C-alpha atoms as an extended CHARMM CRD file, in Angstrom:
* protein
*
       203  EXT
         1         1  MET       CA              0.0000000000        0.0000000000        0.0000000000  PROA      1               0.0000000000
         2         2  SER       CA              1.3650000000        3.4080000000       -0.9820000000  PROA      2               0.0000000000
         3         3  ARG       CA              2.3140000000        6.0800000000        1.5210000000  PROA      3               0.0000000000
         4         4  THR       CA             -0.4290000000        8.3260000000        0.0930000000  PROA      4               0.0000000000
         5         5  VAL       CA             -3.1210000000        5.7290000000        0.8100000000  PROA      5               0.0000000000
         6         6  TRP       CA             -1.7770000000        5.1910000000        4.3560000000  PROA      6               0.0000000000
         7         7  THR       CA             -1.9080000000        8.9380000000        4.9360000000  PROA      7               0.0000000000
         8         8  ILE       CA             -5.5000000000        9.1900000000        3.6870000000  PROA      8               0.0000000000
         9         9  LEU       CA             -6.5910000000        6.2850000000        5.9060000000  PROA      9               0.0000000000
        10        10  ALA       CA             -4.9500000000        7.8440000000        8.9480000000  PROA      10              0.0000000000
        11        11  ILE       CA             -6.6050000000       11.2110000000        8.2950000000  PROA      11              0.0000000000
        12        12  LEU       CA            -10.0250000000        9.5840000000        7.8670000000  PROA      12              0.0000000000
        13        13  ALA       CA             -9.6140000000        7.6150000000       11.1160000000  PROA      13              0.0000000000
        14        14  LEU       CA             -8.6370000000       10.7170000000       13.0760000000  PROA      14              0.0000000000
        15        15  ALA       CA            -11.5000000000       12.7060000000       11.5420000000  PROA      15              0.0000000000
        16        16  PHE       CA            -13.9890000000       10.0000000000       12.5060000000  PROA      16              0.0000000000
        17        17  ALA       CA            -12.6200000000        9.9260000000       16.0440000000  PROA      17              0.0000000000
        18        18  ALA       CA            -12.8620000000       13.6970000000       16.3470000000  PROA      18              0.0000000000
        19        19  ILE       CA            -16.4410000000       13.7550000000       15.0560000000  PROA      19              0.0000000000
        20        20  THR       CA            -17.4210000000       10.9330000000       17.4220000000  PROA      20              0.0000000000
        21        21  GLY       CA            -15.8520000000       12.7490000000       20.3450000000  PROA      21              0.0000000000
        22        22  LEU       CA            -17.6410000000       16.0000000000       19.5420000000  PROA      22              0.0000000000
        23        23  ALA       CA            -20.9350000000       14.1660000000       19.1250000000  PROA      23              0.0000000000
        24        24  VAL       CA            -20.7010000000       12.5760000000       22.5500000000  PROA      24              0.0000000000
        25        25  LYS       CA            -19.3840000000       15.7490000000       24.1670000000  PROA      25              0.0000000000
        26        26  ARG       CA            -22.2510000000       17.8210000000       22.7520000000  PROA      26              0.0000000000
        27        27  GLY       CA            -24.8580000000       15.3300000000       23.8850000000  PROA      27              0.0000000000
        28        28  ILE       CA            -25.7250000000       13.7770000000       20.5370000000  PROA      28              0.0000000000
        29        29  LEU       CA            -24.6360000000       10.3950000000       21.8760000000  PROA      29              0.0000000000
        30        30  GLY       CA            -24.0750000000       11.1810000000       25.5080000000  PROA      30              0.0000000000
        31        31  ALA       CA            -26.9060000000       13.3840000000       26.7780000000  PROA      31              0.0000000000
        32        32  PRO       CA            -28.1150000000       12.4030000000       30.2820000000  PROA      32              0.0000000000
        33        33  SER       CA            -31.1960000000       10.7490000000       28.7790000000  PROA      33              0.0000000000
        34        34  GLN       CA            -29.0020000000        8.6740000000       26.4550000000  PROA      34              0.0000000000
        35        35  THR       CA            -26.0840000000        7.6530000000       28.6520000000  PROA      35              0.0000000000
        36        36  ALA       CA            -27.1250000000        4.0110000000       28.3200000000  PROA      36              0.0000000000
        37        37  ALA       CA            -26.0950000000        4.3030000000       24.6690000000  PROA      37              0.0000000000
        38        38  ILE       CA            -22.4260000000        4.2470000000       25.7140000000  PROA      38              0.0000000000
        39        39  GLY       CA            -21.1840000000        1.0200000000       27.2670000000  PROA      39              0.0000000000
        40        40  GLY       CA            -22.9300000000       -2.2070000000       28.1110000000  PROA      40              0.0000000000
        41        41  PRO       CA            -22.3440000000       -5.9050000000       28.7730000000  PROA      41              0.0000000000
        42        42  PHE       CA            -19.2340000000       -7.6010000000       27.4270000000  PROA      42              0.0000000000
        43        43  HSD       CA            -17.3120000000      -10.8320000000       27.8800000000  PROA      43              0.0000000000
        44        44  LEU       CA            -13.5530000000      -10.6700000000       27.3350000000  PROA      44              0.0000000000
        45        45  VAL       CA            -10.3670000000      -11.9070000000       29.0170000000  PROA      45              0.0000000000
        46        46  ASP       CA             -7.8490000000       -9.7860000000       30.9000000000  PROA      46              0.0000000000
        47        47  GLN       CA             -4.0750000000       -9.7010000000       30.5670000000  PROA      47              0.0000000000
        48        48  LYS       CA             -3.8470000000      -12.6700000000       32.9500000000  PROA      48              0.0000000000
        49        49  GLY       CA             -6.1950000000      -14.7470000000       30.8280000000  PROA      49              0.0000000000
        50        50  VAL       CA             -9.0470000000      -14.4370000000       33.3310000000  PROA      50              0.0000000000
        51        51  PRO       CA            -12.5760000000      -14.1610000000       31.8640000000  PROA      51              0.0000000000
        52        52  THR       CA            -13.8360000000      -10.6440000000       32.5780000000  PROA      52              0.0000000000
        53        53  ASP       CA            -17.1690000000       -8.9130000000       32.0870000000  PROA      53              0.0000000000
        54        54  ALA       CA            -18.6190000000       -5.4300000000       32.5620000000  PROA      54              0.0000000000
        55        55  SER       CA            -18.6930000000       -5.8770000000       36.3360000000  PROA      55              0.0000000000
        56        56  ALA       CA            -14.9540000000       -5.0670000000       36.2340000000  PROA      56              0.0000000000
        57        57  LEU       CA            -15.9820000000       -1.4330000000       35.7240000000  PROA      57              0.0000000000
        58        58  LYS       CA            -18.0390000000       -1.3520000000       38.9230000000  PROA      58              0.0000000000
        59        59  HSD       CA            -16.7970000000        0.2820000000       42.1310000000  PROA      59              0.0000000000
        60        60  LYS       CA            -14.0660000000        2.2830000000       40.3700000000  PROA      60              0.0000000000
        61        61  TRP       CA            -13.8840000000        5.2750000000       38.0480000000  PROA      61              0.0000000000
        62        62  SER       CA            -12.6650000000        3.8740000000       34.7360000000  PROA      62              0.0000000000
        63        63  ALA       CA            -10.9330000000        5.5430000000       31.8000000000  PROA      63              0.0000000000
        64        64  VAL       CA            -11.8650000000        3.2110000000       28.9340000000  PROA      64              0.0000000000
        65        65  PHE       CA             -9.6720000000        3.3930000000       25.8490000000  PROA      65              0.0000000000
        66        66  PHE       CA             -9.7120000000        1.1850000000       22.7430000000  PROA      66              0.0000000000
        67        67  GLY       CA             -6.3860000000        0.5660000000       21.0190000000  PROA      67              0.0000000000
        68        68  PHE       CA             -3.7980000000       -2.0910000000       20.2230000000  PROA      68              0.0000000000
        69        69  THR       CA             -0.2570000000       -2.9440000000       21.2630000000  PROA      69              0.0000000000
        70        70  TYR       CA              1.2680000000       -2.3500000000       17.8140000000  PROA      70              0.0000000000
        71        71  CYS       CA             -0.2370000000        1.1500000000       17.7000000000  PROA      71              0.0000000000
        72        72  PRO       CA              2.5200000000        3.6130000000       16.7100000000  PROA      72              0.0000000000
        73        73  GLU       CA              1.2590000000        6.8400000000       18.3000000000  PROA      73              0.0000000000
        74        74  ALA       CA             -2.2500000000        7.3590000000       19.6920000000  PROA      74              0.0000000000
        75        75  CYS       CA             -2.2170000000        4.4090000000       22.1010000000  PROA      75              0.0000000000
        76        76  PRO       CA              1.1660000000        4.9320000000       23.7840000000  PROA      76              0.0000000000
        77        77  THR       CA              0.5300000000        8.6860000000       23.8740000000  PROA      77              0.0000000000
        78        78  THR       CA             -2.8030000000        8.1830000000       25.6430000000  PROA      78              0.0000000000
        79        79  LEU       CA             -1.4360000000        5.6040000000       28.0680000000  PROA      79              0.0000000000
        80        80  LEU       CA              1.5400000000        7.8060000000       28.9370000000  PROA      80              0.0000000000
        81        81  ALA       CA             -0.8500000000       10.6930000000       29.6400000000  PROA      81              0.0000000000
        82        82  LEU       CA             -3.0460000000        8.4470000000       31.7730000000  PROA      82              0.0000000000
        83        83  GLY       CA              0.0430000000        7.2860000000       33.6460000000  PROA      83              0.0000000000
        84        84  GLN       CA              0.7930000000       10.8910000000       34.5990000000  PROA      84              0.0000000000
        85        85  THR       CA             -2.8810000000       11.4790000000       35.3660000000  PROA      85              0.0000000000
        86        86  GLU       CA             -2.8460000000        8.5720000000       37.7900000000  PROA      86              0.0000000000
        87        87  LYS       CA              0.0370000000       10.1820000000       39.6670000000  PROA      87              0.0000000000
        88        88  LEU       CA             -1.6890000000       13.5800000000       39.7540000000  PROA      88              0.0000000000
        89        89  LEU       CA             -4.7630000000       12.0170000000       41.3320000000  PROA      89              0.0000000000
        90        90  GLY       CA             -2.7150000000       11.0410000000       44.3750000000  PROA      90              0.0000000000
        91        91  ARG       CA             -4.7610000000        9.0100000000       46.8580000000  PROA      91              0.0000000000
        92        92  LYS       CA             -7.8340000000        9.3520000000       44.6610000000  PROA      92              0.0000000000
        93        93  ALA       CA             -6.0790000000        7.0350000000       42.1940000000  PROA      93              0.0000000000
        94        94  ASP       CA             -7.0470000000        4.1510000000       44.4950000000  PROA      94              0.0000000000
        95        95  ASP       CA            -10.5740000000        4.6020000000       43.1410000000  PROA      95              0.0000000000
        96        96  PHE       CA             -9.4840000000        4.9180000000       39.5120000000  PROA      96              0.0000000000
        97        97  GLN       CA             -8.4000000000        2.4850000000       36.8120000000  PROA      97              0.0000000000
        98        98  THR       CA             -7.4820000000        2.5560000000       33.1470000000  PROA      98              0.0000000000
        99        99  VAL       CA             -9.2000000000       -0.0310000000       30.9540000000  PROA      99              0.0000000000
       100       100  PHE       CA             -7.3610000000       -0.7690000000       27.6980000000  PROA      100             0.0000000000
       101       101  ILE       CA             -9.4730000000       -2.8080000000       25.2710000000  PROA      101             0.0000000000
       102       102  SER       CA             -7.6700000000       -4.2360000000       22.2460000000  PROA      102             0.0000000000
       103       103  VAL       CA             -9.1320000000       -3.8210000000       18.7660000000  PROA      103             0.0000000000
       104       104  ASP       CA             -6.5120000000       -6.2330000000       17.4110000000  PROA      104             0.0000000000
       105       105  PRO       CA             -7.5290000000       -9.6460000000       18.8030000000  PROA      105             0.0000000000
       106       106  GLU       CA             -5.4830000000      -11.4740000000       16.1590000000  PROA      106             0.0000000000
       107       107  ARG       CA             -2.1880000000      -10.3200000000       17.6970000000  PROA      107             0.0000000000
       108       108  ASP       CA             -3.0820000000       -9.0490000000       21.1580000000  PROA      108             0.0000000000
       109       109  THR       CA             -3.1660000000      -12.1820000000       23.2660000000  PROA      109             0.0000000000
       110       110  PRO       CA             -3.3230000000      -11.8380000000       27.0650000000  PROA      110             0.0000000000
       111       111  LYS       CA              0.4470000000      -12.4190000000       27.2330000000  PROA      111             0.0000000000
       112       112  VAL       CA              1.1410000000       -9.7120000000       24.6460000000  PROA      112             0.0000000000
       113       113  LEU       CA             -1.1530000000       -7.3140000000       26.5180000000  PROA      113             0.0000000000
       114       114  ALA       CA              0.5290000000       -8.0610000000       29.8470000000  PROA      114             0.0000000000
       115       115  ASN       CA              3.9700000000       -7.3690000000       28.4120000000  PROA      115             0.0000000000
       116       116  TYR       CA              2.8260000000       -4.1470000000       26.7240000000  PROA      116             0.0000000000
       117       117  LEU       CA              1.0480000000       -2.7670000000       29.7830000000  PROA      117             0.0000000000
       118       118  SER       CA              4.0290000000       -3.5050000000       32.0470000000  PROA      118             0.0000000000
       119       119  ASN       CA              5.6310000000       -0.2590000000       30.8210000000  PROA      119             0.0000000000
       120       120  ALA       CA              6.5160000000        1.6200000000       34.0050000000  PROA      120             0.0000000000
       121       121  SER       CA              5.2940000000        4.8970000000       32.4880000000  PROA      121             0.0000000000
       122       122  PHE       CA              1.8180000000        3.5460000000       31.7890000000  PROA      122             0.0000000000
       123       123  PRO       CA             -0.8640000000        3.5740000000       34.5260000000  PROA      123             0.0000000000
       124       124  HSD       CA             -0.0850000000        1.0470000000       37.2540000000  PROA      124             0.0000000000
       125       125  ARG       CA             -3.7850000000        0.3130000000       37.6880000000  PROA      125             0.0000000000
       126       126  THR       CA             -4.5690000000       -0.8840000000       34.1640000000  PROA      126             0.0000000000
       127       127  LEU       CA             -6.9500000000       -3.6190000000       33.1380000000  PROA      127             0.0000000000
       128       128  GLY       CA             -6.0600000000       -4.9510000000       29.6950000000  PROA      128             0.0000000000
       129       129  LEU       CA             -8.8220000000       -6.7530000000       27.8020000000  PROA      129             0.0000000000
       130       130  THR       CA             -8.9550000000       -8.8090000000       24.6190000000  PROA      130             0.0000000000
       131       131  GLY       CA            -11.0820000000      -11.6130000000       23.2020000000  PROA      131             0.0000000000
       132       132  THR       CA            -12.3240000000      -13.2170000000       20.0370000000  PROA      132             0.0000000000
       133       133  PRO       CA            -12.9810000000      -11.0060000000       16.9890000000  PROA      133             0.0000000000
       134       134  GLN       CA            -16.7180000000      -11.2870000000       17.6680000000  PROA      134             0.0000000000
       135       135  GLN       CA            -16.3550000000      -10.3530000000       21.3390000000  PROA      135             0.0000000000
       136       136  VAL       CA            -14.2200000000       -7.3390000000       20.4580000000  PROA      136             0.0000000000
       137       137  ALA       CA            -16.7230000000       -6.2710000000       17.7870000000  PROA      137             0.0000000000
       138       138  GLU       CA            -19.5500000000       -6.4570000000       20.3240000000  PROA      138             0.0000000000
       139       139  VAL       CA            -17.8380000000       -4.3200000000       22.9560000000  PROA      139             0.0000000000
       140       140  ALA       CA            -16.6900000000       -1.8140000000       20.3300000000  PROA      140             0.0000000000
       141       141  HSD       CA            -20.2720000000       -1.5210000000       19.1220000000  PROA      141             0.0000000000
       142       142  ALA       CA            -21.4870000000       -1.0000000000       22.6890000000  PROA      142             0.0000000000
       143       143  TYR       CA            -19.0610000000        1.8960000000       23.1110000000  PROA      143             0.0000000000
       144       144  LYS       CA            -19.6780000000        3.3610000000       19.6480000000  PROA      144             0.0000000000
       145       145  VAL       CA            -16.0200000000        2.8100000000       18.7480000000  PROA      145             0.0000000000
       146       146  PHE       CA            -14.7700000000        2.6930000000       15.1690000000  PROA      146             0.0000000000
       147       147  TYR       CA            -11.9210000000        0.3750000000       14.1740000000  PROA      147             0.0000000000
       148       148  GLN       CA            -10.7820000000       -1.1120000000       10.8850000000  PROA      148             0.0000000000
       149       149  LYS       CA             -7.8520000000       -3.2530000000        9.8650000000  PROA      149             0.0000000000
       150       150  ALA       CA             -5.5950000000       -1.5160000000        7.3400000000  PROA      150             0.0000000000
       151       151  GLY       CA             -3.0850000000       -3.3890000000        5.2120000000  PROA      151             0.0000000000
       152       152  ASP       CA             -2.0390000000       -7.0020000000        4.8230000000  PROA      152             0.0000000000
       153       153  GLY       CA              0.7350000000       -9.1400000000        6.2350000000  PROA      153             0.0000000000
       154       154  PRO       CA              2.0830000000       -9.2580000000        9.7920000000  PROA      154             0.0000000000
       155       155  ASP       CA              2.7300000000       -5.5040000000        9.9560000000  PROA      155             0.0000000000
       156       156  TYR       CA             -0.8400000000       -4.3740000000        9.3130000000  PROA      156             0.0000000000
       157       157  GLN       CA             -2.2280000000       -1.4160000000       11.2370000000  PROA      157             0.0000000000
       158       158  VAL       CA             -5.6520000000       -0.8110000000       12.7890000000  PROA      158             0.0000000000
       159       159  ASN       CA             -7.3650000000        2.5370000000       12.3440000000  PROA      159             0.0000000000
       160       160  HSD       CA             -9.4990000000        3.3100000000       15.3840000000  PROA      160             0.0000000000
       161       161  SER       CA            -11.2290000000        5.9600000000       17.4590000000  PROA      161             0.0000000000
       162       162  THR       CA             -8.8590000000        7.7360000000       19.8450000000  PROA      162             0.0000000000
       163       163  ILE       CA            -11.2020000000        9.1560000000       22.4730000000  PROA      163             0.0000000000
       164       164  THR       CA            -11.3070000000        7.9210000000       26.0680000000  PROA      164             0.0000000000
       165       165  TYR       CA            -14.5590000000        7.3340000000       27.9340000000  PROA      165             0.0000000000
       166       166  LEU       CA            -14.8060000000        8.1050000000       31.6460000000  PROA      166             0.0000000000
       167       167  MET       CA            -17.1910000000        5.6450000000       33.2710000000  PROA      167             0.0000000000
       168       168  SER       CA            -18.5330000000        5.9750000000       36.8110000000  PROA      168             0.0000000000
       169       169  PRO       CA            -18.3280000000        3.3440000000       39.5930000000  PROA      169             0.0000000000
       170       170  THR       CA            -21.8460000000        2.3090000000       38.5960000000  PROA      170             0.0000000000
       171       171  GLY       CA            -20.5700000000        1.4070000000       35.1250000000  PROA      171             0.0000000000
       172       172  ALA       CA            -22.3820000000        4.3590000000       33.5300000000  PROA      172             0.0000000000
       173       173  PHE       CA            -20.9610000000        6.7690000000       30.9650000000  PROA      173             0.0000000000
       174       174  VAL       CA            -19.8960000000       10.1440000000       32.3890000000  PROA      174             0.0000000000
       175       175  CYS       CA            -18.0170000000       12.0260000000       29.6780000000  PROA      175             0.0000000000
       176       176  VAL       CA            -15.5120000000       11.9210000000       26.8450000000  PROA      176             0.0000000000
       177       177  ILE       CA            -11.8510000000       12.7540000000       27.3610000000  PROA      177             0.0000000000
       178       178  PRO       CA            -10.6270000000       13.8810000000       23.9280000000  PROA      178             0.0000000000
       179       179  TYR       CA             -7.3660000000       12.6020000000       22.4970000000  PROA      179             0.0000000000
       180       180  GLY       CA             -4.4380000000       14.8860000000       23.2120000000  PROA      180             0.0000000000
       181       181  GLU       CA             -5.6320000000       16.3020000000       26.5440000000  PROA      181             0.0000000000
       182       182  THR       CA             -2.8530000000       17.0190000000       29.0400000000  PROA      182             0.0000000000
       183       183  PRO       CA             -2.5920000000       14.9470000000       32.2210000000  PROA      183             0.0000000000
       184       184  GLN       CA             -3.4840000000       18.0750000000       34.2010000000  PROA      184             0.0000000000
       185       185  VAL       CA             -6.7380000000       18.5490000000       32.2790000000  PROA      185             0.0000000000
       186       186  MET       CA             -7.5570000000       14.8520000000       32.4780000000  PROA      186             0.0000000000
       187       187  ALA       CA             -6.9740000000       14.7740000000       36.2290000000  PROA      187             0.0000000000
       188       188  GLY       CA             -9.1790000000       17.8430000000       36.6090000000  PROA      188             0.0000000000
       189       189  GLN       CA            -12.0080000000       16.2140000000       34.6520000000  PROA      189             0.0000000000
       190       190  ILE       CA            -11.7970000000       13.0250000000       36.6890000000  PROA      190             0.0000000000
       191       191  GLU       CA            -11.6540000000       14.8790000000       40.0100000000  PROA      191             0.0000000000
       192       192  LYS       CA            -14.6590000000       16.9990000000       39.0150000000  PROA      192             0.0000000000
       193       193  ALA       CA            -16.6480000000       13.8550000000       38.2260000000  PROA      193             0.0000000000
       194       194  MET       CA            -15.5510000000       12.2430000000       41.4750000000  PROA      194             0.0000000000
       195       195  SER       CA            -16.7470000000       15.2660000000       43.4220000000  PROA      195             0.0000000000
       196       196  GLN       CA            -20.2570000000       14.7190000000       42.0130000000  PROA      196             0.0000000000
       197       197  GLY       CA            -20.4120000000       11.1520000000       43.2920000000  PROA      197             0.0000000000
       198       198  PRO       CA            -20.9660000000        7.8100000000       41.5430000000  PROA      198             0.0000000000
       199       199  HSD       CA            -23.9780000000        9.1170000000       39.6180000000  PROA      199             0.0000000000
       200       200  ALA       CA            -22.0660000000       11.9480000000       37.9420000000  PROA      200             0.0000000000
       201       201  GLN       CA            -23.2510000000       12.7920000000       34.4430000000  PROA      201             0.0000000000
       202       202  ALA       CA            -20.5480000000       15.2350000000       33.3640000000  PROA      202             0.0000000000
       203       203  CYS       CA            -16.9690000000       16.2130000000       34.0240000000  PROA      203             0.0000000000
């Protein structure tokens, strides 16, 4: 595939992610009356190979991000920012977790996820999730996440949405954290939501 085609695909993926983020942020997808539209039941496995469902999002504030371990930029950038955010939260980080859901089930086995998420600069409280292609498709649909395989061969890429969803301890959608936010802004959003309690509807 030519460099021009790769560039066009990347631009389209980022544009889709931006539009999705604005839609949720403005209430088109995430208005209080429609919060059930974001999130829902899922059945995956974590980085230890343990079957995991949506109950893993209960009792903690969760930053849910969809990506993959071979991701060249958006995923490590987001995880590095969340790692710094976790530190800025201080003791409040005990009630916070990052949830990294792979959109590349062909390569991202639990072992691969565990190795990737062991990066000391990534959040220490990270739940990595993967599953069968069908399971991943179902959870991506539940979270209104776009992803698409691009290219052939072992070095293929996956174009995907780059927004992060903040979910409350009840497992309900709270708000979107756009791609590229600083750790300071992210920590502020999370702390604001925390101050409203587990039934927060904005941050």
